[in-house]
Coordinates of C-alpha atoms in Angstrom, one line a residue:
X1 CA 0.0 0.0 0.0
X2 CA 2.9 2.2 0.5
X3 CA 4.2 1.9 -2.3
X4 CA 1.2 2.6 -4.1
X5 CA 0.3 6.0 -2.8
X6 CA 4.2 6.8 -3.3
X7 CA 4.2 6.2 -6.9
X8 CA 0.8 8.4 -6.9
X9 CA 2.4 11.1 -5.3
X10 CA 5.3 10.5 -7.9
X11 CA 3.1 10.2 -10.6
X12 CA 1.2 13.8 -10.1
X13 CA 4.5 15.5 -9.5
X14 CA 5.9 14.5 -12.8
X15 CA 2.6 15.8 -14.2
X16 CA 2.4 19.1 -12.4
X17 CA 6.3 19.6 -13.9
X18 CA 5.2 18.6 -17.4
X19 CA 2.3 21.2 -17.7
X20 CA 4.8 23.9 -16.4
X21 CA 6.9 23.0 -18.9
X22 CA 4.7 23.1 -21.5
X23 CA 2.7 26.3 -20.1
X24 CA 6.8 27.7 -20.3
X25 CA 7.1 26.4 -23.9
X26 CA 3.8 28.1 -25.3
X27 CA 4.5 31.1 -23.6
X28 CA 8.1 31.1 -24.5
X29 CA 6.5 30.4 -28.5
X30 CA 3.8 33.1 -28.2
X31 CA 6.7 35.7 -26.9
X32 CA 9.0 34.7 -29.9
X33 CA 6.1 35.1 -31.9
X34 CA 5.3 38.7 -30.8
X35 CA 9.2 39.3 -31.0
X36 CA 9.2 38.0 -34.6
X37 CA 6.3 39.9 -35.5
X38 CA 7.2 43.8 -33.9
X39 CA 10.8 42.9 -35.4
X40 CA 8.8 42.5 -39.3
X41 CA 6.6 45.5 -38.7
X42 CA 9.6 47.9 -37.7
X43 CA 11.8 46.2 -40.2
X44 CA 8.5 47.0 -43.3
X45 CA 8.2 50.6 -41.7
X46 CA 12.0 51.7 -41.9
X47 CA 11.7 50.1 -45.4
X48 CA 9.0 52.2 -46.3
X49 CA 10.1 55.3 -44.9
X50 CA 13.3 55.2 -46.3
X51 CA 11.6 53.6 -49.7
X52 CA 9.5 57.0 -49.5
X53 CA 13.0 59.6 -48.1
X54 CA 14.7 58.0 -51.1
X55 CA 11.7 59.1 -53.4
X56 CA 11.2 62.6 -52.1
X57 CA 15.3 62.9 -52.7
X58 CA 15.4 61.3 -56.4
X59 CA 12.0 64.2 -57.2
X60 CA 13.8 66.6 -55.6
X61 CA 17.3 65.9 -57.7
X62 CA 14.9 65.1 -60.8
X63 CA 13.1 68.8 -60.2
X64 CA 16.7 70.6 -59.4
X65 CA 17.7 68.7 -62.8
X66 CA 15.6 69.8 -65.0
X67 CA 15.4 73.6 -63.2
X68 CA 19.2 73.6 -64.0
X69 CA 18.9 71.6 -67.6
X70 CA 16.6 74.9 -68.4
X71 CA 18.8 77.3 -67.3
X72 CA 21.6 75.3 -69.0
X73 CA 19.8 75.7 -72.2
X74 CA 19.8 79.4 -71.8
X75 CA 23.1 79.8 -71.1
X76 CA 24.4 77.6 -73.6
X77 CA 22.3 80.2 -76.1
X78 CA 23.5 83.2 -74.7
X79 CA 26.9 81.9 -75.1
X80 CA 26.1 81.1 -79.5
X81 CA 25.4 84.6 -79.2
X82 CA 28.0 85.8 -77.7
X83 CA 29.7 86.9 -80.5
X84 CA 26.8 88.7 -81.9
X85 CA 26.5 91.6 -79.5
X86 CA 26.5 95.2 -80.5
X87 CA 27.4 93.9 -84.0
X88 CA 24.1 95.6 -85.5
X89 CA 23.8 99.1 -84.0
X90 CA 20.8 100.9 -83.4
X91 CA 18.4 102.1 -85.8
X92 CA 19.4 105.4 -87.9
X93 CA 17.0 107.7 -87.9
X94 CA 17.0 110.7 -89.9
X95 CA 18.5 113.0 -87.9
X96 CA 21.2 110.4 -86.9
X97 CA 24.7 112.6 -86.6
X98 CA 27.6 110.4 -88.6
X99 CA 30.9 111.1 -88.3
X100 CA 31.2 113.2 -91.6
X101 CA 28.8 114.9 -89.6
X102 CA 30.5 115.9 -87.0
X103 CA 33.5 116.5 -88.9
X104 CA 31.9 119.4 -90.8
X105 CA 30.6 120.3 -87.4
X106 CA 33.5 120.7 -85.9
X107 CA 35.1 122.4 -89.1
X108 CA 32.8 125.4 -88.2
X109 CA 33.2 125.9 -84.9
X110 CA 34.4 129.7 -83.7
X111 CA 37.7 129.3 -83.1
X112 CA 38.2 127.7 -86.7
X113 CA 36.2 130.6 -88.0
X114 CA 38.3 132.8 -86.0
X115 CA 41.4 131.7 -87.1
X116 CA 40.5 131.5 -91.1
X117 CA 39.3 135.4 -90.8
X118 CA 42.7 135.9 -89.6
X119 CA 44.5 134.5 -92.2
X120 CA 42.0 135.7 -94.9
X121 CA 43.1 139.3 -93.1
X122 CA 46.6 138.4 -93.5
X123 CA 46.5 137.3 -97.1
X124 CA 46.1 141.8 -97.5
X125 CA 49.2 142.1 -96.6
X126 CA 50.9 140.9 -99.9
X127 CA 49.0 143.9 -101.8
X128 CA 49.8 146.1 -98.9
X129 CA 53.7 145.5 -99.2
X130 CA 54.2 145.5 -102.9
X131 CA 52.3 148.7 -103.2
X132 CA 54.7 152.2 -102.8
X133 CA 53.8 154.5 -100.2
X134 CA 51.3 156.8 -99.9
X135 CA 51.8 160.3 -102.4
X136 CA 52.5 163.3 -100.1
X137 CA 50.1 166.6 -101.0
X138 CA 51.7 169.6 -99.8
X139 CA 50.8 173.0 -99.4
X140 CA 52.7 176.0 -98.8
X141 CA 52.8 179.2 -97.7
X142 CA 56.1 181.5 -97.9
X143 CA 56.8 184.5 -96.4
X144 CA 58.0 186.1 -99.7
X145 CA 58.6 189.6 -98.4
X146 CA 61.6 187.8 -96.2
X147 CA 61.5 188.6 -92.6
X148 CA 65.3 190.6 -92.4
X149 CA 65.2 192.3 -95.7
X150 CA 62.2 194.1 -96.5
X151 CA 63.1 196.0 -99.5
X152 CA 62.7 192.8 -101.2
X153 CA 58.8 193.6 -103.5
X154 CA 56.0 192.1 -103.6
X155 CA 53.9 190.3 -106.2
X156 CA 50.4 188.7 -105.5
X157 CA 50.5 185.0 -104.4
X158 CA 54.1 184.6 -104.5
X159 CA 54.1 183.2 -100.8
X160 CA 51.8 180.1 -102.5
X161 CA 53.1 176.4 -103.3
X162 CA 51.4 173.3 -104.1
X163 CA 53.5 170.1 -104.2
X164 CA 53.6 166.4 -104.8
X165 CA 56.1 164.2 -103.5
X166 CA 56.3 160.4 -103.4
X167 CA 59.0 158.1 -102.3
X168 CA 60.1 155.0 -104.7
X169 CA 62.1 152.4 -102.3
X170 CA 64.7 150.7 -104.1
X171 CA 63.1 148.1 -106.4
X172 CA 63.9 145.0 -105.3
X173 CA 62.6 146.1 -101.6
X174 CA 59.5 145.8 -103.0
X175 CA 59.3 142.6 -104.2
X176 CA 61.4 141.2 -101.3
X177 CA 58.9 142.4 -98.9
X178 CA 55.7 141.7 -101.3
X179 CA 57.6 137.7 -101.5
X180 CA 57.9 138.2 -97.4
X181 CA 54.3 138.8 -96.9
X182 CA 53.4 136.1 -99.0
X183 CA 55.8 133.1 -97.4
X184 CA 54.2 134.4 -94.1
X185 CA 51.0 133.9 -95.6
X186 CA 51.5 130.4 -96.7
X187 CA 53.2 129.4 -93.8
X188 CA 49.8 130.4 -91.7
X189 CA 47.5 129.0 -94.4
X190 CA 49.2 125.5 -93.8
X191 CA 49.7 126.0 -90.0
X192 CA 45.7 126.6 -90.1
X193 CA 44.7 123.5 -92.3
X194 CA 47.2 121.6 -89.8
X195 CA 44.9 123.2 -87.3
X196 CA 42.0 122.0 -89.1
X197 CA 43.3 118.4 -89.7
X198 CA 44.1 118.0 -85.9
X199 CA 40.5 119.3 -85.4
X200 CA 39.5 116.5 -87.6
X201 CA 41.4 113.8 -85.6
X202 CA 40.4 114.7 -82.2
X203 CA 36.5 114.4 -83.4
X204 CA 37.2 110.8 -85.2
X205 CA 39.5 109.9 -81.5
X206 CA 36.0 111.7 -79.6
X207 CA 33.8 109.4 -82.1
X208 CA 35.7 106.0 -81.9
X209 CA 36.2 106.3 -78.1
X210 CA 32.0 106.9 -77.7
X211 CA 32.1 104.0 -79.8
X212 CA 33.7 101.3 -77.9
X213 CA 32.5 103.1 -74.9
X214 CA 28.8 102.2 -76.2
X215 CA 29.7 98.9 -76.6
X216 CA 31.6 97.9 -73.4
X217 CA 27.9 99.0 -72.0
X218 CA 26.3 96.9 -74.0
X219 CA 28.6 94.3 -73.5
X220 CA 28.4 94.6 -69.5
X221 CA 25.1 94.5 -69.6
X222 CA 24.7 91.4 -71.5
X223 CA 27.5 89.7 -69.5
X224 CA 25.6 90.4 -66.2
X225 CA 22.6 89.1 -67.4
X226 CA 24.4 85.5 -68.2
X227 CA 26.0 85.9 -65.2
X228 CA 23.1 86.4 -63.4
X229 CA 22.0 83.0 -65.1
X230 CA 25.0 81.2 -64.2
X231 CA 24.5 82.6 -60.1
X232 CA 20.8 80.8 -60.7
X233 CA 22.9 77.4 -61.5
X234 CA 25.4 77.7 -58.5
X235 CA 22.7 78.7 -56.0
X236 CA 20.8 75.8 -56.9
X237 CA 23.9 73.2 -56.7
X238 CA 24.6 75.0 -53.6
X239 CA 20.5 74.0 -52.4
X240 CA 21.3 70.5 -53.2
X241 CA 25.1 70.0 -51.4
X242 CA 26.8 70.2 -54.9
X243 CA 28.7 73.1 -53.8
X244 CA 29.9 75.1 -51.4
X245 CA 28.6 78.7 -50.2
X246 CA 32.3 80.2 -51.5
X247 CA 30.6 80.1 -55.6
X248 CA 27.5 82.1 -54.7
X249 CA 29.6 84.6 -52.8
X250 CA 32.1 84.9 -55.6
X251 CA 29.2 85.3 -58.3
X252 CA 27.7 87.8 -56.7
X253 CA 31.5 89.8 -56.0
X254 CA 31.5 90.0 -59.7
X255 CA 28.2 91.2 -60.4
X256 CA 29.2 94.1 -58.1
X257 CA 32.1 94.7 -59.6
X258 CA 30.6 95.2 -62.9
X259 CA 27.8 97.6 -61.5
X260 CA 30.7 99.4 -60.8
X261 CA 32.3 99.4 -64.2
X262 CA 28.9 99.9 -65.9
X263 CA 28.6 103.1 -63.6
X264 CA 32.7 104.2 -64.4
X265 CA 31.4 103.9 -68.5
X266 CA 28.3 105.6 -68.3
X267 CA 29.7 108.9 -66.6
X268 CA 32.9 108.1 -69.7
X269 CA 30.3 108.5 -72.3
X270 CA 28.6 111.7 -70.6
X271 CA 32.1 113.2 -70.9
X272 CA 32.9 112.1 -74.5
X273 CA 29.6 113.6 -75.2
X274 CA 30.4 117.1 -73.4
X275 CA 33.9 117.6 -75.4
X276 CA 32.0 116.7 -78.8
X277 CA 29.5 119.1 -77.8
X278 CA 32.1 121.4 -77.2
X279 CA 34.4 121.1 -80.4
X280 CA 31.3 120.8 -82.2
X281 CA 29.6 124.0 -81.1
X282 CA 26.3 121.9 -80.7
X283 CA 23.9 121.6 -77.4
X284 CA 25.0 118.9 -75.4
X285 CA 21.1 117.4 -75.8
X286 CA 21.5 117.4 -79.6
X287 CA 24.3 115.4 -79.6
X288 CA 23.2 113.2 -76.9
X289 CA 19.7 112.3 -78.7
X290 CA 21.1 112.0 -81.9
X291 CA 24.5 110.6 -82.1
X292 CA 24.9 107.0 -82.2
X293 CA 28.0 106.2 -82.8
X294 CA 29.5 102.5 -84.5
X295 CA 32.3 100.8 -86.0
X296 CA 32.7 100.3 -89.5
X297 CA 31.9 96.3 -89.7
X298 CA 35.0 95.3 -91.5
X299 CA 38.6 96.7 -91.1
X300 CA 40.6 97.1 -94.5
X301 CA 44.1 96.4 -93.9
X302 CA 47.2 96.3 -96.2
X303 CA 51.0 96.7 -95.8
X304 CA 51.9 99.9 -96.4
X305 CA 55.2 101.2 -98.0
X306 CA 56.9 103.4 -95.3
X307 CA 59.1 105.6 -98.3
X308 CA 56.2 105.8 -100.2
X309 CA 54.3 107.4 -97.3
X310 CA 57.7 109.3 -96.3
X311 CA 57.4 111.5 -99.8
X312 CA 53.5 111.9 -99.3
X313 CA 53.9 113.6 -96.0
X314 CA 56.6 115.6 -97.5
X315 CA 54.5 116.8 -100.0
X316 CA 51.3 117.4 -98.7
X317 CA 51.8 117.7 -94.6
X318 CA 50.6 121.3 -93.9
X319 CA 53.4 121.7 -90.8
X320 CA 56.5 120.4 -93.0
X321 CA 55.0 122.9 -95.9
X322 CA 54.5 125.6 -93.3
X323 CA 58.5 124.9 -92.1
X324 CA 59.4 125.0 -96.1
X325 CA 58.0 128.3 -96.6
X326 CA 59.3 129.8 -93.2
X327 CA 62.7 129.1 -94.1
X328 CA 62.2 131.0 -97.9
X329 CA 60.5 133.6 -95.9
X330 CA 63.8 134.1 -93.7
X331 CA 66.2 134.0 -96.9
X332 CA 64.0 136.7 -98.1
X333 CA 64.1 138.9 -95.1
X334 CA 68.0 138.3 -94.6
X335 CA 68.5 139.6 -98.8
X336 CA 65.9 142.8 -97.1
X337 CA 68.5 143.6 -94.2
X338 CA 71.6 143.5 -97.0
X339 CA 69.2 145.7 -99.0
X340 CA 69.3 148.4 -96.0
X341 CA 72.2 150.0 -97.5
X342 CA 70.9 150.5 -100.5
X343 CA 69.4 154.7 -100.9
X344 CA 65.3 155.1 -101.8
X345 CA 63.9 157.5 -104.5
X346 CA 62.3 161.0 -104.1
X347 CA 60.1 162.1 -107.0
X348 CA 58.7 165.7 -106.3
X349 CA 56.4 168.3 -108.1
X350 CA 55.5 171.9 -107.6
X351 CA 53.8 174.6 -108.7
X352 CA 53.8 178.1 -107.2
X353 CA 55.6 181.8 -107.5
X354 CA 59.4 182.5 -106.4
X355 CA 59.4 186.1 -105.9
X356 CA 59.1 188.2 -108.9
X357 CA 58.8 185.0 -111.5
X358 CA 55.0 184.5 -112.8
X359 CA 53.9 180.5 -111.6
X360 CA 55.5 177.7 -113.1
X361 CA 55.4 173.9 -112.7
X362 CA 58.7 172.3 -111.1
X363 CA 59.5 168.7 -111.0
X364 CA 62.6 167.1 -108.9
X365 CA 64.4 163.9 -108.7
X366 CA 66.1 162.8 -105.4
X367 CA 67.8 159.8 -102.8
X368 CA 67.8 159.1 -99.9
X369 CA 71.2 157.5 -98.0
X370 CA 71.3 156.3 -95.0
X371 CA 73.4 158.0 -92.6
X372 CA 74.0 155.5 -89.5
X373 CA 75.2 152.5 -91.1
X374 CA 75.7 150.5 -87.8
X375 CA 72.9 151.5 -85.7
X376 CA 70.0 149.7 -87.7
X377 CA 71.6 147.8 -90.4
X378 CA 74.1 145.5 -88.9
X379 CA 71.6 144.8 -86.3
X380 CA 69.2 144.0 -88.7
X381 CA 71.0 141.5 -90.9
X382 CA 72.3 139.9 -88.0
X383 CA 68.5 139.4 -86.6
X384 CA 67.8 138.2 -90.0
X385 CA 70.6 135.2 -90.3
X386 CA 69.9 133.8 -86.7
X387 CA 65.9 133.6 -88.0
X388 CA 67.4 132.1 -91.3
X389 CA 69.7 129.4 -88.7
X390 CA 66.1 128.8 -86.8
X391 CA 63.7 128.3 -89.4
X392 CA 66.3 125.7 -90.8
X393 CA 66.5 123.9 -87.8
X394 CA 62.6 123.6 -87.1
X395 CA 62.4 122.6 -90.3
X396 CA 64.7 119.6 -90.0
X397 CA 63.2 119.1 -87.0
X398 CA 59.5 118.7 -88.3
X399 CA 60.7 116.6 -91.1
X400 CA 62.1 114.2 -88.4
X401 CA 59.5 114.3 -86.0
X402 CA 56.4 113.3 -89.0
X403 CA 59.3 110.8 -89.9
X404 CA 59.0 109.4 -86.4
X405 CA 55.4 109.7 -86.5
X406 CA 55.2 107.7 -89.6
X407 CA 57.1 104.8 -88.1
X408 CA 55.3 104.3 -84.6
X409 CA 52.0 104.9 -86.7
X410 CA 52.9 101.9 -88.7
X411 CA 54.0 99.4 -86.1
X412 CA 50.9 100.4 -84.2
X413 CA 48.8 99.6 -86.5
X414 CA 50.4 96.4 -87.2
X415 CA 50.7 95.5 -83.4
X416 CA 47.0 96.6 -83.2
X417 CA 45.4 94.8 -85.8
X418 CA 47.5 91.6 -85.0
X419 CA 46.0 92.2 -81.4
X420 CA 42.5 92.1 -82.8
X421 CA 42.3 89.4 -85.4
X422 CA 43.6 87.0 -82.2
X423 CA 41.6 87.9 -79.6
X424 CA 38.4 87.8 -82.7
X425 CA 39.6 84.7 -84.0
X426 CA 41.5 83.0 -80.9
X427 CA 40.7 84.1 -77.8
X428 CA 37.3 85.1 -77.8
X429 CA 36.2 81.6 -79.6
X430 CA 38.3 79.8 -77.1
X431 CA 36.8 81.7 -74.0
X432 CA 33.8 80.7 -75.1
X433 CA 34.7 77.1 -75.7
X434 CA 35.9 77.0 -72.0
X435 CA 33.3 78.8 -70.5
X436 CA 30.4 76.1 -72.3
X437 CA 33.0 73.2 -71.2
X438 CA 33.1 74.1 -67.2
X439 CA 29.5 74.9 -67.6
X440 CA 28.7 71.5 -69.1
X441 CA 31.0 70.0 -66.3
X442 CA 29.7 71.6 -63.4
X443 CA 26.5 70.0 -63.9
X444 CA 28.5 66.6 -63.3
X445 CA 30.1 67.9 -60.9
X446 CA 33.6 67.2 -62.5
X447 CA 34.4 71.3 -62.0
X448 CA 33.8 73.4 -59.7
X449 CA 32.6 77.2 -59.6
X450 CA 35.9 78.8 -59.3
X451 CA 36.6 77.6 -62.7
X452 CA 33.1 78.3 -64.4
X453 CA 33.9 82.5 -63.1
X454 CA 37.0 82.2 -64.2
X455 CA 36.4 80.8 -67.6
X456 CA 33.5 84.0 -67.5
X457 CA 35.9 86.8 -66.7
X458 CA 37.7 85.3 -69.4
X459 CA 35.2 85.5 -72.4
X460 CA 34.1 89.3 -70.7
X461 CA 37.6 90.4 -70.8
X462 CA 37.9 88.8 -75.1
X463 CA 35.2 90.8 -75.8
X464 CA 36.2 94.3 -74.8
X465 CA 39.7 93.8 -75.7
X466 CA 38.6 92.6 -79.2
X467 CA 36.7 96.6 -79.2
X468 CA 39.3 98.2 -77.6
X469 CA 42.2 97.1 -80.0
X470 CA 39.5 98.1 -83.0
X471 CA 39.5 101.5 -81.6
X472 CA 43.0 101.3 -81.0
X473 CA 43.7 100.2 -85.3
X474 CA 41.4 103.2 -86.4
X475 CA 42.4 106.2 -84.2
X476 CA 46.0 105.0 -85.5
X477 CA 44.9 105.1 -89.0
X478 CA 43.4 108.2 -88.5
X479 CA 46.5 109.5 -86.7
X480 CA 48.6 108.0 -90.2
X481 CA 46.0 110.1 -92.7
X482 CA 46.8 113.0 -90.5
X483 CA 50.5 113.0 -90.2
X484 CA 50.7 112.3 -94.2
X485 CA 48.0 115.5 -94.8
X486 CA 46.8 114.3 -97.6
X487 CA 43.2 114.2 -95.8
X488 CA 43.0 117.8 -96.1
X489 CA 42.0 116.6 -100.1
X490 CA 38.6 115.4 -98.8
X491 CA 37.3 118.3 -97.7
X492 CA 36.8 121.5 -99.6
X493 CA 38.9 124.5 -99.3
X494 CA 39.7 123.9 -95.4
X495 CA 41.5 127.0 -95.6
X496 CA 41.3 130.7 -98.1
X497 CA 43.3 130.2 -101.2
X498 CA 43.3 131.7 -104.3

């Protein structure tokens, strides 16, 4: 019986510790169960948050791509067209002002007036100094019944005498002094169509310099409006972590910096406007409404023979003319100063009483000597020889100063158009090619922004230095035209002649 109940008690034990085992293993089941579950739940949200992060990211890039793609397209335009600004100026209007314009503007301004009444005036002087001097008219009255002997008689209007008396100067005085007037007078006619030519030159150096001032505005203008497009594309790289803040910063430095420079070229333009208004004699709003200043499209260029231009400028440059006829002018006055030995004539004629004679007409025949030899003349011909030594001198010396002119004009113009056909054909095309290639790269992000400015200051500074050295070419050529004087051709009778 013992035993029996013993093995009960046995038996239930082992059956109490079963169920609590099996109560621990479905619990320990369900628990994993939950586990498993909360871990497949968190793991399908993370996935589907990060599936929707990842989505919001690739719209964003897509959106910021196509933003830039558009503003890619633009630039990549403005760039084809690069070459194309300011080449078609404004519309001419009718009252437009040209340059031939302002040429004969400036050719009748009042200090060129002035100065060609003056040497119309002068020309006078030729007739003047080849003409004898004026005829003396005399009348006089005699005290025929003398003052110490009064016994001497009297007959009516014996103490009346009319005369005539004029002086001949030797000859040749004549004609050295009518041959003075007139070397003097060529000598001022050239000086004054010099005058006039430099007149000429500092409108066409006014003209061109409004001119490329015009289009460095233009040029500015355009250039900060792609640049503007170009901040567009770094800000938004910047936005999306392409870039740093540095591009921005730097893009917007050099849109200051040409606000400035488009501020510097506008108050330029108001002053080249003021000294054409000025040399023109016209209102300052006249010219400012009306002139509209360009380059001529294509520049003609040829080699050009430097003796050949060496015996034009000796024959038609109004200074080295006006040194040739100074120098004859002082050989002529020097022959006038030897001549100051040489006695003048005295032709005289009366008619009157002498005393008891009835009237009767008198004629006389006279010279005239001089009596200090060395107080005038020595002085004289001296002066005359040292003006003779000068006139020489400045002569040489203007002869050698247009051939200096002539050389420097010519290696100028070389050096200048060399400068312009590179930067037209080289440089300029280049800059552009670089600027589209870190443009094109920067969207990969294989350059950065730095480079992109760069490659813009580069095509900014092409373009005004391929204007600049234009201006540069043609205010030489105009400089070349003036030393030679042959310009003085185009226009009619710049000065007074005969």
């Amino acid at each position: 019986m013992l035993s029996d109940v013993f093995m009960d008690m046995i038996i239930k034990k082992y059956n109490f510790i079963r169920s609590v085992i099996l109560f621990i293993s479905i619990l320990a089941i369900n628990l994993l169960s939950i586990a498993f579950y909360s871990a497949n739940s968190n793991a399908a949200f993370t996935f589907n948050l990060n599936h929707n992060s990842n989505y919001n990211a690739n719209a964003n890039a897509n959106n910021n791509t196509n933003i830039n793609a558009k503003l890619k397209r633009k630039v990549d335009s403005a760039i084809k067209k690069l070459k194309k600004v300011i080449k078609k100026g404004k519309n001419k209007t009718a009252d437009t002002i040209t340059l031939k314009k302002l040429i004969e503007f400036s050719l009748k301004n009042p200090k060129i007036d002035s100065a060609l009444n003056k040497i119309k005036g002068y020309r006078q002087n030729i007739k003047i100094n080849e003409s004898l001097p004026d005829p003396v008219l005399g009348f006089t009255f005699n005290n025929a019944n003398g003052f110490n002997n009064p016994e001497i008689g009297t007959i009516l209007g014996s103490n009346y005498t009319y005369s005539l008396n004029q002086e001949i100067p030797f000859p040749t005085k004549l004609f050295l002094k009518s041959g003075i007037a007139k070397m003097h007078y060529k000598s001022l006619n050239d000086n004054f169509i010099g005058i006039s030519l430099l007149t000429i030159l500092n409108t066409k150096y006014l003209y061109y310099d409004l001119a490329l001032t015009d289009s460095d505005i233009a040029i500015i203008k355009y250039d900060y409006s792609l640049l503007r497009m170009i901040k567009k594309i770094v800000e938004e790289s910047y936005a999306v972590k392409k870039t740093n803040a540095t591009g921005p910063v730097r893009l917007m430095l050099e849109m200051i910096d040409m606000k400035s420079d488009l501020i510097t070229l506008k108050a330029r333009r108001k002053k080249f406007l003021l000294l054409l208004s000025l040399i023109t004699d016209k209102k300052f709003n006249y010219i400012k409404n009306n002139l509209h200043p360009l380059f001529p499209v294509h520049i003609l260029y040829s080699k050009l023979n430097y003796k050949k231009l060496l015996i034009k400028a000796y024959h038609y440059n109004p200074y080295i003319k006006s040194a040739r006829y100074l120098y004859k002018q002082s050989k002529l006055s020097l022959n006038l100063a030897e001549q100051g030995f040489y006695p003048n004539i005295f032709i005289s004629l009366s008619y009157g009483y002498r005393y008891f004679y009835p009237p009767a007409l008198a004629a006389g025949i006279g010279l005239s000597l001089p009596i200090y030899f060395t107080q005038k003349q020595m002085p004289d011909i001296k002066k005359s020889k040292k003006y003779l030594l000068s006139s020489a001198y400045k002569r040489n010396w203007t002869f050698l100063k247009i051939k200096s002119d002539i050389k420097n004009s010519l290696n100028s113009i070389n050096k200048y158009y060399k400068l312009y056909m590179a930067n037209k054909k080289l440089y300029l095309p280049e800059s552009i090619f670089l600027l589209d290639l870190y443009t094109n790269s920067f969207e990969v992000r294989h350059s950065s922004s730095f480079a992109m400015v760069d490659a813009f200051k580069k095509v900014v500074k092409s373009e005004l230095n391929v204007y600049r050295y234009k201006t540069d070419y043609l205010k030489k050529m105009a400089f070349l035209k003036t030393v030679i004087g042959k310009l003085s051709l185009t226009y009619k009778k710049i000065a007074y002649k005969k």
